[in-house]
Amino acid sequence: MGETVTFWVLAVVSVGAALGMVFNRKAVYSALMLGTVMLCLAVLYAVQDAPFLAAVQIIVYTGAVMMLFLFVLMLVGVDSSDSLVETIKGQRFWAAIAAIGFAVLVILAFGNAVFAPQAGLEGAVGTAGYIRSLALLLFTKYVFAFEITSALLITAALGAMVLAHRERLTEKATQKDLSRARFRGDRPSPLPGPGTYARNNAIDMPALLPDGTVAGDSVNRYIARYDVEEGHLPDDPRLAEATQHKAEEDSK
């Protein structure tokens, strides 16, 4: 009874997650949906008295492969806006061919599961045990399918990169271009950061320029506005003037 209830609950969850993975427009959500399907498969393996397959499903697929997918997505980056320009030519044709091939495989697998005679768990495992029987099948009868699966995982990682691909509208600026723009601008030196005053190391202490004046860009606008409103100006007239100037700029 418990096995039947578990199967129907996980069947609904896994099928819903699979549909969400296929029809979701965001690659990150699709990867999370795929992880849900893999976890449901692991639980089903455990219910069917296959603890080794359940552990492999969680450790290898859900743990390693899914982390690879998410790492690729985070590394490439996914923009919230959808690109309206098709950057990969001919992808619709090959996607249609792949969809037809996948549909044929699903139909063949479904027909094999329905019409083929059932061997049973004891007949499939025999006296060799779970691990030895699984190894014999993987490296003898299904070695080609096993290698194809490894290639499929690599292709899936590349597919995640393709889904996250966005066309660059402008040429990426090189380090040489950035240096030229910096020296041609108003400030060739780096922007001063807060906490660079020699006697302090805090965000409320502005930085000083080589001539001794206060660097206005290093004054925190929130602290400056608070000091002006509450009347807590620094005793140093240079710092007080810079604080008032920054508060006036922030109020505009």
mmCIF file with all atom_site columns, N, CA and C in Angstrom, residues 220-249:
data_model
loop_
_atom_site.group_PDB
_atom_site.id
_atom_site.type_symbol
_atom_site.label_atom_id
_atom_site.label_alt_id
_atom_site.label_comp_id
_atom_site.label_asym_id
_atom_site.label_entity_id
_atom_site.label_seq_id
_atom_site.pdbx_PDB_ins_code
_atom_site.Cartn_x
_atom_site.Cartn_y
_atom_site.Cartn_z
_atom_site.occupancy
_atom_site.B_iso_or_equiv
_atom_site.pdbx_formal_charge
_atom_site.auth_seq_id
_atom_site.auth_comp_id
_atom_site.auth_asym_id
_atom_site.auth_atom_id
_atom_site.pdbx_PDB_model_num
ATOM 1  N N  . ASN A 1 220 ? 30.409 59.802 2.128  1.00 0.00 ? 220 ASN A N  1
ATOM 2  C CA . ASN A 1 220 ? 29.179 59.018 2.044  1.00 0.00 ? 220 ASN A CA 1
ATOM 3  C C  . ASN A 1 220 ? 27.984 59.955 2.091  1.00 0.00 ? 220 ASN A C  1
ATOM 4  N N  . ARG A 1 221 ? 27.122 59.870 1.095  1.00 0.00 ? 221 ARG A N  1
ATOM 5  C CA . ARG A 1 221 ? 26.016 60.823 0.996  1.00 0.00 ? 221 ARG A CA 1
ATOM 6  C C  . ARG A 1 221 ? 24.972 60.631 2.078  1.00 0.00 ? 221 ARG A C  1
ATOM 7  N N  . TYR A 1 222 ? 24.777 59.406 2.526  1.00 0.00 ? 222 TYR A N  1
ATOM 8  C CA . TYR A 1 222 ? 23.790 59.161 3.583  1.00 0.00 ? 222 TYR A CA 1
ATOM 9  C C  . TYR A 1 222 ? 24.275 59.723 4.911  1.00 0.00 ? 222 TYR A C  1
ATOM 10 N N  . ILE A 1 223 ? 25.560 59.482 5.211  1.00 0.00 ? 223 ILE A N  1
ATOM 11 C CA . ILE A 1 223 ? 26.106 60.014 6.468  1.00 0.00 ? 223 ILE A CA 1
ATOM 12 C C  . ILE A 1 223 ? 26.180 61.531 6.419  1.00 0.00 ? 223 ILE A C  1
ATOM 13 N N  . ALA A 1 224 ? 26.519 62.084 5.235  1.00 0.00 ? 224 ALA A N  1
ATOM 14 C CA . ALA A 1 224 ? 26.583 63.539 5.112  1.00 0.00 ? 224 ALA A CA 1
ATOM 15 C C  . ALA A 1 224 ? 25.207 64.172 5.320  1.00 0.00 ? 224 ALA A C  1
ATOM 16 N N  . ARG A 1 225 ? 24.190 63.598 4.738  1.00 0.00 ? 225 ARG A N  1
ATOM 17 C CA . ARG A 1 225 ? 22.840 64.139 4.919  1.00 0.00 ? 225 ARG A CA 1
ATOM 18 C C  . ARG A 1 225 ? 22.387 64.037 6.368  1.00 0.00 ? 225 ARG A C  1
ATOM 19 N N  . TYR A 1 226 ? 22.739 62.949 7.042  1.00 0.00 ? 226 TYR A N  1
ATOM 20 C CA . TYR A 1 226 ? 22.372 62.779 8.455  1.00 0.00 ? 226 TYR A CA 1
ATOM 21 C C  . TYR A 1 226 ? 23.102 63.794 9.337  1.00 0.00 ? 226 TYR A C  1
ATOM 22 N N  . ASP A 1 227 ? 24.403 63.997 9.055  1.00 0.00 ? 227 ASP A N  1
ATOM 23 C CA . ASP A 1 227 ? 25.164 64.947 9.870  1.00 0.00 ? 227 ASP A CA 1
ATOM 24 C C  . ASP A 1 227 ? 24.647 66.356 9.710  1.00 0.00 ? 227 ASP A C  1
ATOM 25 N N  . VAL A 1 228 ? 24.254 66.743 8.490  1.00 0.00 ? 228 VAL A N  1
ATOM 26 C CA . VAL A 1 228 ? 23.732 68.095 8.271  1.00 0.00 ? 228 VAL A CA 1
ATOM 27 C C  . VAL A 1 228 ? 22.375 68.265 8.936  1.00 0.00 ? 228 VAL A C  1
ATOM 28 N N  . GLU A 1 229 ? 21.487 67.248 8.804  1.00 0.00 ? 229 GLU A N  1
ATOM 29 C CA . GLU A 1 229 ? 20.157 67.359 9.405  1.00 0.00 ? 229 GLU A CA 1
ATOM 30 C C  . GLU A 1 229 ? 20.204 67.362 10.931 1.00 0.00 ? 229 GLU A C  1
ATOM 31 N N  . GLU A 1 230 ? 21.127 66.583 11.515 1.00 0.00 ? 230 GLU A N  1
ATOM 32 C CA . GLU A 1 230 ? 21.213 66.498 12.974 1.00 0.00 ? 230 GLU A CA 1
ATOM 33 C C  . GLU A 1 230 ? 22.194 67.494 13.570 1.00 0.00 ? 230 GLU A C  1
ATOM 34 N N  . GLY A 1 231 ? 22.941 68.190 12.709 1.00 0.00 ? 231 GLY A N  1
ATOM 35 C CA . GLY A 1 231 ? 23.904 69.162 13.221 1.00 0.00 ? 231 GLY A CA 1
ATOM 36 C C  . GLY A 1 231 ? 25.155 68.552 13.809 1.00 0.00 ? 231 GLY A C  1
ATOM 37 N N  . HIS A 1 232 ? 25.539 67.378 13.337 1.00 0.00 ? 232 HIS A N  1
ATOM 38 C CA . HIS A 1 232 ? 26.736 66.693 13.835 1.00 0.00 ? 232 HIS A CA 1
ATOM 39 C C  . HIS A 1 232 ? 27.876 66.845 12.839 1.00 0.00 ? 232 HIS A C  1
ATOM 40 N N  . LEU A 1 233 ? 28.243 68.076 12.523 1.00 0.00 ? 233 LEU A N  1
ATOM 41 C CA . LEU A 1 233 ? 29.313 68.303 11.569 1.00 0.00 ? 233 LEU A CA 1
ATOM 42 C C  . LEU A 1 233 ? 30.671 68.101 12.224 1.00 0.00 ? 233 LEU A C  1
ATOM 43 N N  . PRO A 1 234 ? 31.692 67.640 11.460 1.00 0.00 ? 234 PRO A N  1
ATOM 44 C CA . PRO A 1 234 ? 33.029 67.463 12.047 1.00 0.00 ? 234 PRO A CA 1
ATOM 45 C C  . PRO A 1 234 ? 33.627 68.789 12.501 1.00 0.00 ? 234 PRO A C  1
ATOM 46 N N  . ASP A 1 235 ? 34.557 68.677 13.430 1.00 0.00 ? 235 ASP A N  1
ATOM 47 C CA . ASP A 1 235 ? 35.224 69.879 13.930 1.00 0.00 ? 235 ASP A CA 1
ATOM 48 C C  . ASP A 1 235 ? 36.173 70.473 12.899 1.00 0.00 ? 235 ASP A C  1
ATOM 49 N N  . ASP A 1 236 ? 36.758 69.636 12.066 1.00 0.00 ? 236 ASP A N  1
ATOM 50 C CA . ASP A 1 236 ? 37.655 70.118 11.030 1.00 0.00 ? 236 ASP A CA 1
ATOM 51 C C  . ASP A 1 236 ? 36.847 70.901 9.989  1.00 0.00 ? 236 ASP A C  1
ATOM 52 N N  . PRO A 1 237 ? 37.201 72.146 9.713  1.00 0.00 ? 237 PRO A N  1
ATOM 53 C CA . PRO A 1 237 ? 36.407 72.930 8.750  1.00 0.00 ? 237 PRO A CA 1
ATOM 54 C C  . PRO A 1 237 ? 36.427 72.348 7.344  1.00 0.00 ? 237 PRO A C  1
ATOM 55 N N  . ARG A 1 238 ? 37.520 71.681 6.962  1.00 0.00 ? 238 ARG A N  1
ATOM 56 C CA . ARG A 1 238 ? 37.569 71.071 5.635  1.00 0.00 ? 238 ARG A CA 1
ATOM 57 C C  . ARG A 1 238 ? 36.574 69.920 5.527  1.00 0.00 ? 238 ARG A C  1
ATOM 58 N N  . LEU A 1 239 ? 36.518 69.086 6.560  1.00 0.00 ? 239 LEU A N  1
ATOM 59 C CA . LEU A 1 239 ? 35.567 67.972 6.546  1.00 0.00 ? 239 LEU A CA 1
ATOM 60 C C  . LEU A 1 239 ? 34.135 68.468 6.624  1.00 0.00 ? 239 LEU A C  1
ATOM 61 N N  . ALA A 1 240 ? 33.918 69.525 7.429  1.00 0.00 ? 240 ALA A N  1
ATOM 62 C CA . ALA A 1 240 ? 32.565 70.064 7.548  1.00 0.00 ? 240 ALA A CA 1
ATOM 63 C C  . ALA A 1 240 ? 32.087 70.644 6.222  1.00 0.00 ? 240 ALA A C  1
ATOM 64 N N  . GLU A 1 241 ? 33.004 71.343 5.505  1.00 0.00 ? 241 GLU A N  1
ATOM 65 C CA . GLU A 1 241 ? 32.624 71.908 4.211  1.00 0.00 ? 241 GLU A CA 1
ATOM 66 C C  . GLU A 1 241 ? 32.323 70.823 3.182  1.00 0.00 ? 241 GLU A C  1
ATOM 67 N N  . ALA A 1 242 ? 33.135 69.769 3.176  1.00 0.00 ? 242 ALA A N  1
ATOM 68 C CA . ALA A 1 242 ? 32.901 68.670 2.241  1.00 0.00 ? 242 ALA A CA 1
ATOM 69 C C  . ALA A 1 242 ? 31.596 67.941 2.557  1.00 0.00 ? 242 ALA A C  1
ATOM 70 N N  . THR A 1 243 ? 31.275 67.826 3.841  1.00 0.00 ? 243 THR A N  1
ATOM 71 C CA . THR A 1 243 ? 30.031 67.153 4.235  1.00 0.00 ? 243 THR A CA 1
ATOM 72 C C  . THR A 1 243 ? 28.822 67.966 3.794  1.00 0.00 ? 243 THR A C  1
ATOM 73 N N  . GLN A 1 244 ? 28.875 69.282 4.005  1.00 0.00 ? 244 GLN A N  1
ATOM 74 C CA . GLN A 1 244 ? 27.758 70.128 3.580  1.00 0.00 ? 244 GLN A CA 1
ATOM 75 C C  . GLN A 1 244 ? 27.605 70.120 2.055  1.00 0.00 ? 244 GLN A C  1
ATOM 76 N N  . HIS A 1 245 ? 28.713 70.148 1.355  1.00 0.00 ? 245 HIS A N  1
ATOM 77 C CA . HIS A 1 245 ? 28.643 70.126 -0.112 1.00 0.00 ? 245 HIS A CA 1
ATOM 78 C C  . HIS A 1 245 ? 28.042 68.828 -0.615 1.00 0.00 ? 245 HIS A C  1
ATOM 79 N N  . LYS A 1 246 ? 28.419 67.715 -0.003 1.00 0.00 ? 246 LYS A N  1
ATOM 80 C CA . LYS A 1 246 ? 27.859 66.434 -0.421 1.00 0.00 ? 246 LYS A CA 1
ATOM 81 C C  . LYS A 1 246 ? 26.380 66.322 -0.116 1.00 0.00 ? 246 LYS A C  1
ATOM 82 N N  . ALA A 1 247 ? 25.960 66.868 1.028  1.00 0.00 ? 247 ALA A N  1
ATOM 83 C CA . ALA A 1 247 ? 24.533 66.847 1.379  1.00 0.00 ? 247 ALA A CA 1
ATOM 84 C C  . ALA A 1 247 ? 23.726 67.704 0.420  1.00 0.00 ? 247 ALA A C  1
ATOM 85 N N  . GLU A 1 248 ? 24.285 68.849 -0.013 1.00 0.00 ? 248 GLU A N  1
ATOM 86 C CA . GLU A 1 248 ? 23.579 69.690 -0.964 1.00 0.00 ? 248 GLU A CA 1
ATOM 87 C C  . GLU A 1 248 ? 23.449 69.024 -2.323 1.00 0.00 ? 248 GLU A C  1
ATOM 88 N N  . GLU A 1 249 ? 24.497 68.305 -2.748 1.00 0.00 ? 249 GLU A N  1
ATOM 89 C CA . GLU A 1 249 ? 24.414 67.570 -4.013 1.00 0.00 ? 249 GLU A CA 1
ATOM 90 C C  . GLU A 1 249 ? 23.387 66.450 -3.947 1.00 0.00 ? 249 GLU A C  1
#
